[in-house]
Short mmCIF file of C-alpha atoms in Angstrom, two decimals:
data_model
loop_
_atom_site.label_atom_id
_atom_site.label_comp_id
_atom_site.label_asym_id
_atom_site.label_seq_id
_atom_site.Cartn_x
_atom_site.Cartn_y
_atom_site.Cartn_z
CA UNK A 3 -0.07 0.01 -0.11
CA UNK A 4 1.27 3.56 -0.84
CA UNK A 5 1.68 6.21 1.81
CA UNK A 6 1.01 9.85 1.78
CA UNK A 7 4.24 11.87 1.52
CA UNK A 8 4.02 14.94 3.79
CA UNK A 9 6.99 16.48 2.29
CA UNK A 10 5.84 16.03 -1.56
CA UNK A 11 4.87 19.33 -3.48
CA UNK A 12 1.73 17.56 -4.18
CA UNK A 13 -1.47 18.38 -1.83
CA UNK A 14 -2.49 15.48 0.43
CA UNK A 15 -5.96 15.30 -1.27
CA UNK A 16 -4.16 14.65 -4.63
CA UNK A 17 -1.88 12.17 -3.31
CA UNK A 18 -4.99 10.27 -1.64
CA UNK A 19 -6.86 10.51 -5.04
CA UNK A 20 -3.91 9.02 -7.05
CA UNK A 21 -3.80 6.19 -4.38
CA UNK A 22 -7.40 5.52 -4.75
CA UNK A 23 -7.03 5.49 -8.67
CA UNK A 24 -4.53 3.00 -8.57
CA UNK A 25 -6.75 0.86 -6.29
CA UNK A 26 -9.41 1.26 -8.96
CA UNK A 27 -6.99 0.32 -11.94
CA UNK A 28 -5.53 -2.51 -9.83
CA UNK A 29 -9.04 -4.17 -9.42
CA UNK A 30 -8.72 -3.38 -5.63
CA UNK A 31 -12.04 -1.31 -6.23
CA UNK A 32 -13.57 -2.53 -9.36
CA UNK A 33 -16.69 -0.74 -11.20
CA UNK A 34 -19.82 -1.30 -8.82
CA UNK A 35 -17.85 -1.69 -5.73
CA UNK A 36 -17.92 0.67 -2.77
CA UNK A 37 -14.75 2.83 -1.52
CA UNK A 38 -14.08 2.55 2.16
CA UNK A 39 -15.80 5.09 4.44
CA UNK A 40 -14.24 8.73 4.82
CA UNK A 41 -13.43 8.15 8.36
CA UNK A 42 -12.06 4.97 7.39
CA UNK A 43 -9.53 6.50 4.64
CA UNK A 44 -8.93 9.42 7.16
CA UNK A 45 -7.71 7.13 10.05
CA UNK A 46 -5.69 4.79 7.81
CA UNK A 47 -3.74 7.63 6.17
CA UNK A 48 -3.50 9.97 9.01
CA UNK A 49 -5.79 12.82 7.21
CA UNK A 50 -8.48 14.85 7.93
CA UNK A 51 -12.12 13.95 6.81
CA UNK A 52 -11.87 17.27 4.70
CA UNK A 53 -8.91 16.00 2.97
CA UNK A 54 -10.59 12.71 2.08
CA UNK A 55 -13.70 14.57 1.07
CA UNK A 56 -11.68 16.81 -1.33
CA UNK A 57 -10.17 13.58 -2.85
CA UNK A 58 -13.62 12.35 -3.19
CA UNK A 59 -15.05 15.40 -4.83
CA UNK A 60 -12.33 15.39 -7.45
CA UNK A 61 -12.94 11.88 -8.09
CA UNK A 62 -16.51 12.47 -8.64
CA UNK A 63 -16.07 15.58 -10.66
CA UNK A 64 -13.91 13.62 -13.13
CA UNK A 65 -16.67 10.67 -13.40
CA UNK A 66 -14.62 8.07 -11.65
CA UNK A 67 -17.14 7.68 -8.34
CA UNK A 68 -20.54 8.39 -7.51
CA UNK A 69 -21.49 9.38 -3.86
CA UNK A 70 -25.03 8.32 -2.76
CA UNK A 71 -26.26 9.46 0.65
CA UNK A 72 -27.01 6.29 2.59
CA UNK A 73 -25.19 3.90 0.18
CA UNK A 74 -21.72 5.28 0.19
CA UNK A 75 -18.99 6.18 -2.65
CA UNK A 76 -19.55 3.63 -5.70
CA UNK A 77 -16.85 3.16 -8.26
CA UNK A 78 -18.35 3.84 -11.68
CA UNK A 79 -15.67 3.55 -14.15
CA UNK A 80 -11.90 2.83 -14.48
CA UNK A 81 -9.13 5.39 -15.42
CA UNK A 82 -8.58 5.30 -19.32
#
């Protein structure tokens, strides 16, 4: 598993976004599956929920995931 590099020039949310995209492309999170909850990712990577939320927001904007209240964050397509 990748780790977040706090000394990197990339923002933390962008690093998390790339880690999640790698998981999608590697089949860890295939289309139709759910991503882990915000709190679980925040605890796993030592980030705030706001940072995780920003990564999810970017992934949703780019069309990789769909966030449904009460259902979670669903992967809808792989990176092309």
